XYZ file of C-alpha atoms in Angstrom:
560
model
C 7.914 32.316 38.583
C 8.944 32.368 34.983
C 9.350 29.626 32.448
C 12.465 31.362 31.161
C 15.667 31.649 33.125
C 16.972 35.143 33.655
C 20.541 35.745 32.583
C 22.869 38.640 32.954
C 24.042 40.617 29.920
C 27.508 39.133 30.297
C 26.222 35.580 30.141
C 26.056 34.333 26.527
C 22.803 32.723 25.496
C 23.344 29.073 24.580
C 23.217 28.455 20.861
C 21.200 25.559 19.528
C 22.961 23.174 17.143
C 21.829 23.644 13.538
C 20.197 20.186 13.526
C 18.195 20.839 16.667
C 17.165 24.261 15.397
C 15.926 22.769 12.113
C 14.114 19.878 13.844
C 11.925 22.343 15.736
C 10.094 23.080 12.481
C 8.455 19.633 12.677
C 6.803 20.396 16.034
C 3.012 19.932 15.905
C 2.466 23.478 17.120
C 4.597 24.807 14.301
C 2.419 22.960 11.766
C -0.721 24.491 13.259
C 0.755 27.982 12.900
C 1.752 27.190 9.307
C -1.903 26.595 8.419
C -3.176 29.633 10.323
C -0.524 31.768 8.657
C -1.706 30.531 5.257
C -5.253 31.762 5.829
C -3.929 35.047 7.225
C -1.926 35.654 4.035
C -4.852 35.406 1.632
C -6.905 38.545 2.537
C -4.020 41.013 2.478
C -3.179 40.148 -1.140
C -6.817 40.602 -2.156
C -6.587 44.189 -0.857
C -3.137 45.126 -2.121
C -1.788 43.102 -5.020
C -4.674 41.418 -6.814
C -7.078 44.310 -6.273
C -4.567 46.841 -7.607
C -4.076 44.801 -10.784
C -7.848 44.318 -11.149
C -8.487 48.071 -10.855
C -5.553 48.966 -13.093
C -6.718 46.485 -15.729
C -10.180 48.045 -15.541
C -8.647 51.421 -16.384
C -8.778 53.051 -12.935
C -6.235 55.860 -12.403
C -2.967 54.849 -10.737
C -3.403 57.375 -7.910
C -6.826 55.908 -7.055
C -5.435 52.367 -7.239
C -2.698 53.013 -4.677
C -5.134 54.836 -2.387
C -7.124 51.600 -2.124
C -4.203 50.337 -0.039
C -5.654 52.506 2.741
C -8.432 49.919 3.017
C -5.854 47.852 4.890
C -5.368 50.545 7.538
C -7.479 48.303 9.767
C -4.212 46.425 10.299
C -2.746 49.655 11.664
C -5.647 50.477 14.001
C -6.477 46.991 15.218
C -5.098 47.805 18.661
C -8.305 49.829 19.224
C -10.590 46.795 19.187
C -7.984 44.221 20.247
C -9.037 44.606 23.931
C -12.557 43.550 22.972
C -11.236 40.529 21.115
C -8.995 39.689 24.057
C -11.672 39.917 26.743
C -15.214 39.784 25.358
C -16.636 36.240 25.107
C -18.767 35.404 22.077
C -22.180 33.928 22.912
C -22.237 30.139 22.547
C -19.063 30.028 20.407
C -16.660 30.789 23.252
C -18.055 27.907 25.319
C -17.899 25.535 22.350
C -14.517 26.489 20.881
C -12.665 28.602 23.447
C -12.046 32.347 23.276
C -9.288 32.251 20.625
C -10.876 29.833 18.161
C -14.295 31.485 18.512
C -12.939 34.845 17.414
C -10.882 33.308 14.598
C -14.036 31.642 13.274
C -16.074 34.873 13.315
C -13.260 36.784 11.617
C -12.982 34.177 8.862
C -16.720 34.280 8.186
C -16.542 38.088 7.859
C -13.593 37.736 5.481
C -15.657 35.463 3.246
C -18.540 37.988 3.295
C -16.193 40.870 2.378
C -14.642 38.965 -0.538
C -18.125 38.194 -1.888
C -19.071 41.887 -1.671
C -15.990 42.859 -3.683
C -16.723 40.134 -6.213
C -20.187 41.617 -6.791
C -18.770 44.967 -7.974
C -17.623 45.898 -11.470
C -15.250 48.846 -10.876
C -15.896 50.421 -14.300
C -19.578 50.896 -13.469
C -20.467 54.432 -12.409
C -20.287 55.007 -8.623
C -19.321 51.360 -8.098
C -16.009 52.140 -6.414
C -17.844 53.163 -3.232
C -19.240 49.662 -2.726
C -15.862 48.201 -3.698
C -14.252 50.389 -1.023
C -16.795 49.219 1.578
C -15.999 45.606 0.767
C -12.260 46.310 0.901
C -12.557 48.097 4.269
C -14.608 45.203 5.685
C -11.981 42.799 4.370
C -9.235 44.841 6.014
C -11.144 44.997 9.319
C -12.025 41.300 9.447
C -8.596 40.088 8.332
C -6.947 42.404 10.878
C -9.212 40.872 13.525
C -8.115 37.415 12.408
C -4.503 38.544 12.771
C -5.152 39.781 16.320
C -6.391 36.384 17.435
C -3.883 34.295 15.481
C -0.995 36.318 16.912
C -2.323 35.802 20.448
C -2.918 32.110 19.698
C 0.670 31.723 18.467
C 2.251 33.399 21.490
C 0.094 31.402 23.928
C 0.642 28.108 22.123
C 4.360 27.712 22.852
C 7.142 29.011 25.148
C 9.495 31.849 24.162
C 12.165 29.355 23.101
C 9.919 28.184 20.257
C 8.603 31.593 19.184
C 11.306 32.119 16.536
C 10.276 28.819 14.925
C 6.589 29.687 15.091
C 7.365 33.114 13.626
C 9.166 31.512 10.680
C 6.346 29.020 10.135
C 3.793 31.820 10.331
C 5.733 33.770 7.701
C 5.975 30.624 5.539
C 2.253 29.952 5.764
C 1.501 33.616 5.216
C 3.641 33.705 2.093
C 2.079 30.522 0.727
C -1.289 32.174 1.208
C 0.087 35.136 -0.702
C 1.054 32.840 -3.558
C -2.491 31.512 -3.717
C -4.133 34.949 -3.486
C -1.434 36.689 -5.536
C -0.125 34.476 -8.322
C -3.166 32.202 -8.070
C -5.552 35.108 -8.549
C -3.624 36.331 -11.593
C -3.585 32.855 -13.125
C -7.309 32.472 -12.491
C -8.189 35.906 -13.882
C -6.195 35.116 -17.018
C -7.736 31.633 -17.252
C -11.241 33.056 -16.939
C -10.520 35.481 -19.779
C -9.366 38.885 -18.486
C -6.230 40.391 -20.064
C -4.538 43.778 -20.238
C -5.965 44.266 -23.717
C -9.455 42.892 -22.999
C -10.794 43.472 -19.496
C -13.444 41.031 -18.219
C -15.329 41.709 -15.001
C -16.721 38.163 -14.923
C -13.184 36.748 -14.844
C -12.223 38.773 -11.767
C -15.582 38.060 -10.119
C -15.050 34.316 -10.501
C -11.501 34.684 -9.216
C -12.667 36.331 -5.995
C -15.379 33.712 -5.559
C -12.663 31.042 -5.665
C -10.717 32.951 -3.001
C -13.826 33.031 -0.797
C -14.091 29.260 -1.199
C -10.476 28.792 -0.143
C -11.143 30.811 3.003
C -13.909 28.296 3.696
C -11.144 25.746 4.270
C -9.835 28.070 6.957
C -13.121 27.678 8.805
C -12.627 23.905 8.800
C -9.070 24.326 10.086
C -10.266 26.498 12.963
C -12.805 23.872 13.973
C -10.264 21.027 14.184
C -7.253 22.675 15.885
C -7.058 22.846 19.676
C -7.364 25.848 21.953
C -4.032 26.814 23.603
C -3.788 25.813 27.264
C -2.238 28.558 29.398
C -2.893 30.327 32.676
C -5.627 32.738 31.576
C -5.866 36.146 33.159
C -9.568 36.989 33.191
C -10.871 40.519 33.135
C -12.668 40.810 36.447
C -14.628 43.361 38.391
C -13.892 44.468 41.906
C -16.632 42.401 43.509
C -14.913 39.247 44.609
C -12.858 38.809 41.452
C -15.747 37.414 39.401
C -15.921 37.819 35.619
C -17.836 40.816 34.311
C -21.514 40.514 33.513
C -22.816 40.346 29.947
C -24.258 43.850 30.376
C -20.757 45.147 31.203
C -19.423 43.774 27.925
C -22.418 45.175 26.049
C -21.781 48.659 27.424
C -18.090 48.345 26.650
C -18.940 47.413 23.072
C -21.302 50.418 22.891
C -18.462 52.726 23.937
C -16.279 51.181 21.242
C -18.953 51.664 18.541
C -19.596 55.281 19.527
C -15.868 56.029 19.572
C -15.407 54.469 16.142
C -18.409 56.444 14.858
C -16.738 59.573 16.207
C -13.550 58.639 14.372
C -15.453 58.169 11.096
C -17.346 61.447 11.553
C -14.151 63.340 12.335
C -12.325 61.674 9.444
C -15.014 62.782 6.976
C -15.397 66.269 8.474
C -11.695 67.038 8.788
C -11.079 65.603 5.325
C -13.546 68.060 3.813
C -11.810 70.988 5.541
C -8.213 70.147 4.670
C -6.911 71.700 1.435
C -6.198 69.602 -1.630
C -2.650 69.465 -2.937
C -0.684 67.818 -5.703
C 2.440 67.688 -3.540
C 3.167 64.178 -2.268
C 5.055 65.489 0.794
C 2.408 68.041 1.774
C -0.328 65.503 1.107
C 1.410 62.990 3.385
C 1.766 65.571 6.185
C -1.873 66.601 5.833
C -2.916 62.958 6.027
C -0.958 62.565 9.274
C -2.861 65.560 10.678
C -6.070 64.080 9.300
C -5.558 60.785 11.121
C -4.293 62.421 14.319
C -7.334 64.684 14.655
C -9.694 61.799 13.908
C -8.044 59.635 16.561
C -8.185 62.520 19.022
C -11.926 62.836 18.446
C -12.405 59.120 19.086
C -10.344 59.303 22.292
C -12.279 62.333 23.557
C -15.610 60.585 22.930
C -14.413 57.410 24.627
C -13.069 59.325 27.623
C -16.305 61.272 27.953
C -18.402 58.101 27.890
C -16.232 56.545 30.599
C -16.548 59.683 32.746
C -20.310 59.524 32.226
C -20.286 55.962 33.629
C -21.583 54.433 30.419
C -19.010 51.748 31.149
C -17.232 51.017 34.421
C -14.014 53.012 34.671
C -12.125 50.081 36.181
C -13.134 47.854 33.274
C -12.141 50.448 30.658
C -8.782 50.934 32.366
C -8.149 47.185 32.391
C -9.059 46.923 28.728
C -7.239 49.861 27.175
C -4.906 51.492 29.712
C -3.380 48.625 31.676
C -1.728 46.874 28.670
C 0.070 50.099 27.778
C 0.936 50.875 31.396
C 2.381 47.364 31.779
C 4.714 47.915 28.838
C 5.987 51.231 30.230
C 6.374 49.725 33.717
C 8.633 47.055 32.275
C 10.791 49.335 30.118
C 10.412 52.824 31.566
C 11.445 55.713 29.306
C 13.258 53.278 27.032
C 9.847 52.046 25.910
C 9.704 55.078 23.592
C 12.858 53.891 21.860
C 11.303 50.462 21.399
C 8.074 51.941 20.017
C 10.059 54.033 17.528
C 11.828 50.907 16.307
C 8.566 48.972 16.068
C 6.934 51.758 14.042
C 9.796 52.236 11.601
C 11.501 48.854 11.172
C 9.491 47.752 8.096
C 9.002 51.178 6.496
C 11.502 50.649 3.675
C 10.034 47.474 2.162
C 6.348 48.201 2.950
C 6.391 51.577 1.192
C 8.160 50.066 -1.815
C 5.784 47.117 -1.915
C 2.581 49.151 -2.282
C 3.349 50.190 -5.841
C 5.376 47.139 -6.880
C 2.744 45.534 -9.125
C 1.983 48.785 -10.925
C 5.763 49.224 -11.316
C 6.110 45.844 -13.005
C 3.275 46.653 -15.392
C 4.878 49.996 -16.229
C 8.170 48.193 -16.869
C 6.459 46.236 -19.643
C 5.971 42.857 -17.948
C 2.827 40.863 -18.637
C 0.443 39.685 -15.955
C 1.661 36.084 -16.289
C 5.312 37.180 -16.064
C 4.462 39.070 -12.874
C 2.666 36.028 -11.506
C 5.602 33.719 -12.263
C 8.342 36.010 -10.971
C 6.741 37.945 -8.140
C 3.799 35.936 -6.893
C 5.371 32.499 -7.223
C 9.174 32.565 -7.335
C 9.410 35.686 -5.176
C 7.163 34.263 -2.469
C 9.162 31.017 -2.445
C 12.267 33.114 -1.839
C 10.444 34.962 0.966
C 9.567 31.630 2.579
C 13.228 30.603 2.363
C 14.152 33.923 3.946
C 11.664 33.277 6.736
C 13.182 29.907 7.569
C 16.659 31.449 7.461
C 15.475 34.210 9.787
C 14.058 31.634 12.198
C 17.358 29.759 12.269
C 19.337 32.965 12.814
C 17.012 34.008 15.651
C 17.742 30.691 17.389
C 21.479 30.914 16.783
C 22.207 34.553 17.704
C 20.903 37.445 19.741
C 17.612 38.769 18.370
C 18.918 42.313 17.868
C 21.845 41.112 15.781
C 19.394 39.216 13.567
C 17.245 42.378 13.428
C 20.232 44.387 12.201
C 20.932 41.888 9.416
C 17.289 41.957 8.348
C 17.133 45.773 8.313
C 20.291 46.133 6.229
C 19.085 43.648 3.646
C 15.552 45.096 3.510
C 16.673 48.592 2.525
C 19.693 47.722 0.360
C 17.730 45.353 -1.884
C 15.407 48.219 -2.904
C 18.298 49.563 -4.974
C 17.962 46.539 -7.245
C 14.710 48.006 -8.569
C 16.624 51.108 -9.663
C 18.741 48.763 -11.765
C 15.562 47.265 -13.234
C 14.336 50.712 -14.367
C 17.366 50.878 -16.663
C 16.527 47.439 -18.064
C 12.716 47.466 -18.503
C 11.224 44.208 -19.709
C 14.349 42.200 -18.787
C 13.336 38.996 -17.012
C 16.865 38.229 -15.689
C 17.059 41.618 -13.966
C 13.506 41.196 -12.723
C 14.230 37.793 -11.187
C 17.444 39.110 -9.614
C 15.617 41.986 -7.931
C 12.604 39.910 -6.918
C 14.599 36.991 -5.503
C 16.963 39.024 -3.316
C 14.292 41.495 -2.223
C 11.903 38.751 -1.125
C 14.655 36.756 0.581
C 15.509 39.857 2.615
C 11.846 40.619 3.354
C 11.191 37.070 4.571
C 14.217 37.100 6.853
C 13.349 40.529 8.264
C 9.721 39.519 8.845
C 10.609 36.355 10.766
C 13.108 37.997 13.111
C 10.825 41.004 13.616
C 7.865 38.818 14.619
C 10.105 37.009 17.090
C 11.236 40.406 18.399
C 7.632 41.604 18.885
C 6.708 38.329 20.582
C 9.580 38.821 23.039
C 8.231 42.261 23.932
C 4.716 40.971 24.595
C 3.434 40.225 28.092
C 1.407 37.026 28.329
C -1.104 38.929 30.501
C -2.033 41.129 27.539
C -1.104 38.927 24.590
C -3.632 40.087 22.000
C -3.660 43.747 22.995
C 0.072 44.405 23.229
C 0.946 42.456 20.098
C -1.868 44.252 18.244
C -0.416 47.584 19.359
C 3.043 46.586 18.172
C 1.897 45.203 14.805
C -0.459 48.166 14.257
C 2.346 50.605 14.936
C 4.560 48.581 12.601
C 2.303 49.249 9.598
C 0.650 52.623 10.340
C 3.241 55.100 9.076
C 4.500 52.884 6.199
C 0.973 52.326 4.868
C 0.005 55.993 5.109
C 3.172 56.931 3.226
C 2.678 54.013 0.830
C -0.714 55.400 -0.169
C 1.178 58.300 -1.746
C 3.669 56.096 -3.588
C 1.818 56.575 -6.860
C 1.785 60.356 -6.390
C 5.509 60.370 -5.564
C 6.281 58.460 -8.770
C 4.001 60.705 -10.827
C 5.853 63.788 -9.561
C 9.346 62.310 -9.820
C 10.248 58.915 -11.305
C 10.772 55.310 -10.245
C 14.528 55.767 -9.795
C 14.002 58.530 -7.233
C 11.254 56.565 -5.479
C 13.326 53.436 -4.858
C 16.382 55.441 -3.794
C 14.045 57.236 -1.385
C 12.821 53.915 0.068
C 16.454 52.878 0.536
C 17.327 56.141 2.300
C 14.458 55.989 4.804
C 15.726 52.586 5.929
C 19.138 53.898 7.024
C 18.002 55.616 10.279
C 16.500 52.275 11.347
C 20.013 50.863 11.666
C 20.849 53.557 14.205
C 17.681 52.759 16.164
C 18.569 49.067 16.284
C 22.057 49.906 17.532
C 20.712 52.018 20.409
C 18.063 49.462 21.365
C 20.672 46.708 21.361
C 23.014 48.837 23.476
C 20.533 49.998 26.108
C 17.724 47.398 26.304
C 17.844 43.659 26.897
C 15.476 41.747 24.600
C 14.526 38.078 24.661
C 15.494 35.557 27.352
C 17.368 38.224 29.311
C 14.219 40.351 29.357
C 12.456 38.202 31.950
C 11.618 39.801 35.265
C 11.177 36.521 37.172
C 13.692 34.045 38.485
C 12.778 30.383 38.013
C 14.265 29.273 41.282
C 17.273 27.599 39.691
C 19.800 30.393 40.318
C 22.196 30.072 43.213
C 23.687 32.717 45.412
C 27.411 32.887 46.227
C 26.979 30.155 48.856
C 25.313 27.728 46.464
C 21.846 28.231 47.942
C 18.813 28.477 45.710
C 17.523 32.004 45.336
C 14.062 32.728 43.975
C 11.637 35.592 43.323
C 14.257 38.165 42.486
C 14.202 40.605 39.624
C 16.860 40.314 36.973
C 19.589 42.901 36.893
C 19.780 42.641 33.106
C 17.130 45.313 32.657
C 16.857 47.606 35.688
C 13.623 49.122 34.375
C 11.708 45.866 34.766
C 9.191 45.617 37.585
C 7.072 42.794 38.941
C 3.726 42.688 37.128
C 2.570 39.308 38.426
C 2.715 37.825 34.952
C 1.646 34.180 34.695
C 3.992 31.695 33.060
C 3.934 31.175 29.319
C 3.247 27.799 27.780
C 5.905 25.231 28.622
C 7.647 22.766 26.367
């Protein structure tokens, strides 16, 4: 039975009073997610924002700087190793901390290692960018792993009715972490003596060391919070329903490593065969082919290893196939519409955000002005937008809140066109930054709540990782060419382009809202409280709100 009552599409969902909706932010679970969100927000800024300014200040070409954003593609492919994180126990740590906290701890330790590697590299030294790229890729991989576990932790920690609040608190913590790693890093680099006119490697090295120290506080946080208590669905073999042996997990991990090695080999090989081009559009299309062929190679290797009985077929199916099959069982063909929305919803603001710091520099703003406006004031506005999004998600249907967020996210990009006609103007800068970040925060909060509603508690980490990976894959690939697009056109065209690609998303939201029930209505179990026409209790019936839903024996989510 479900912890959420099924309702028909004609039955309005009860709205919480504004006071009750706001009070939910003081829940202990919401505070925990605030802290975890903070430590999740630090690594991403050290890959995108702070690293781009470091490299640009060191004199690295703009095209190379924006391509470093690809180091964060681990966020887009984390669904590949999410099944391992979801099912494989860590020796000793899992028994001591629980499966979620154990993986968070390991991910945070790898994040600290990656930051230290990047700090050890002076990008102006010959051939040093290779080691910098290795550190950035490790940072992207480890921080994406942390996101996998934190997302699963958040969904398992509280019932669906509280997920909008947790989403807003996660966004708030995430944005505060961005302030520390964004504005804080710029302040520190300037304090330690690096400026646009006089670059200092030691200043940036010390800055990244400080960031590694801050992540050390995340380790302490992980050790003191509690493991979520839910009905766990263990990955089991067919022999009496017992957990898999350690050797089974070892062989599964071997298959994963060989598949990833195949991906890397194919990525390098295919990359050397594809032609070079100065066209941003052709380059983007070639990169899509590049990634698709590399993924195909990894899938073929993985499939071959399963057929060769390197790992048990039933175990591989449970790990990688069943989470996807569950999603399509619940939504049928309409799942494709949902996946399209998930993959495209954030494309407008993510693509624009990749080049934003370089844009501000090119508009004549100093590093401190960028820190004050973008990394401090802008993030505060994003936090406010997140709280507003959380309130809206509690007060109205999730798809209506999604529509509001999508409209604001694309329209506010036009404000940067206005800024190009007023370069160096702080009032115009603050206008664009404040409204853009308010919209981004609102859209992020409602979108996280939307993804959480789509996720089955049986496959928390895997399905949410698939959704969040899909959310960033296409935008980040396209964002890597943002510098090339600007070089071949201009900033005005670029920001109008980011506005235009957000318009089709509104149509997608309309069709999803019209044809698919999301949220409380999207619950396939009756809680036993419904009555039939004679007033008798009726239980174990599927809701009629979404006829595609089927019984998947899903355990209940956490209760209030």
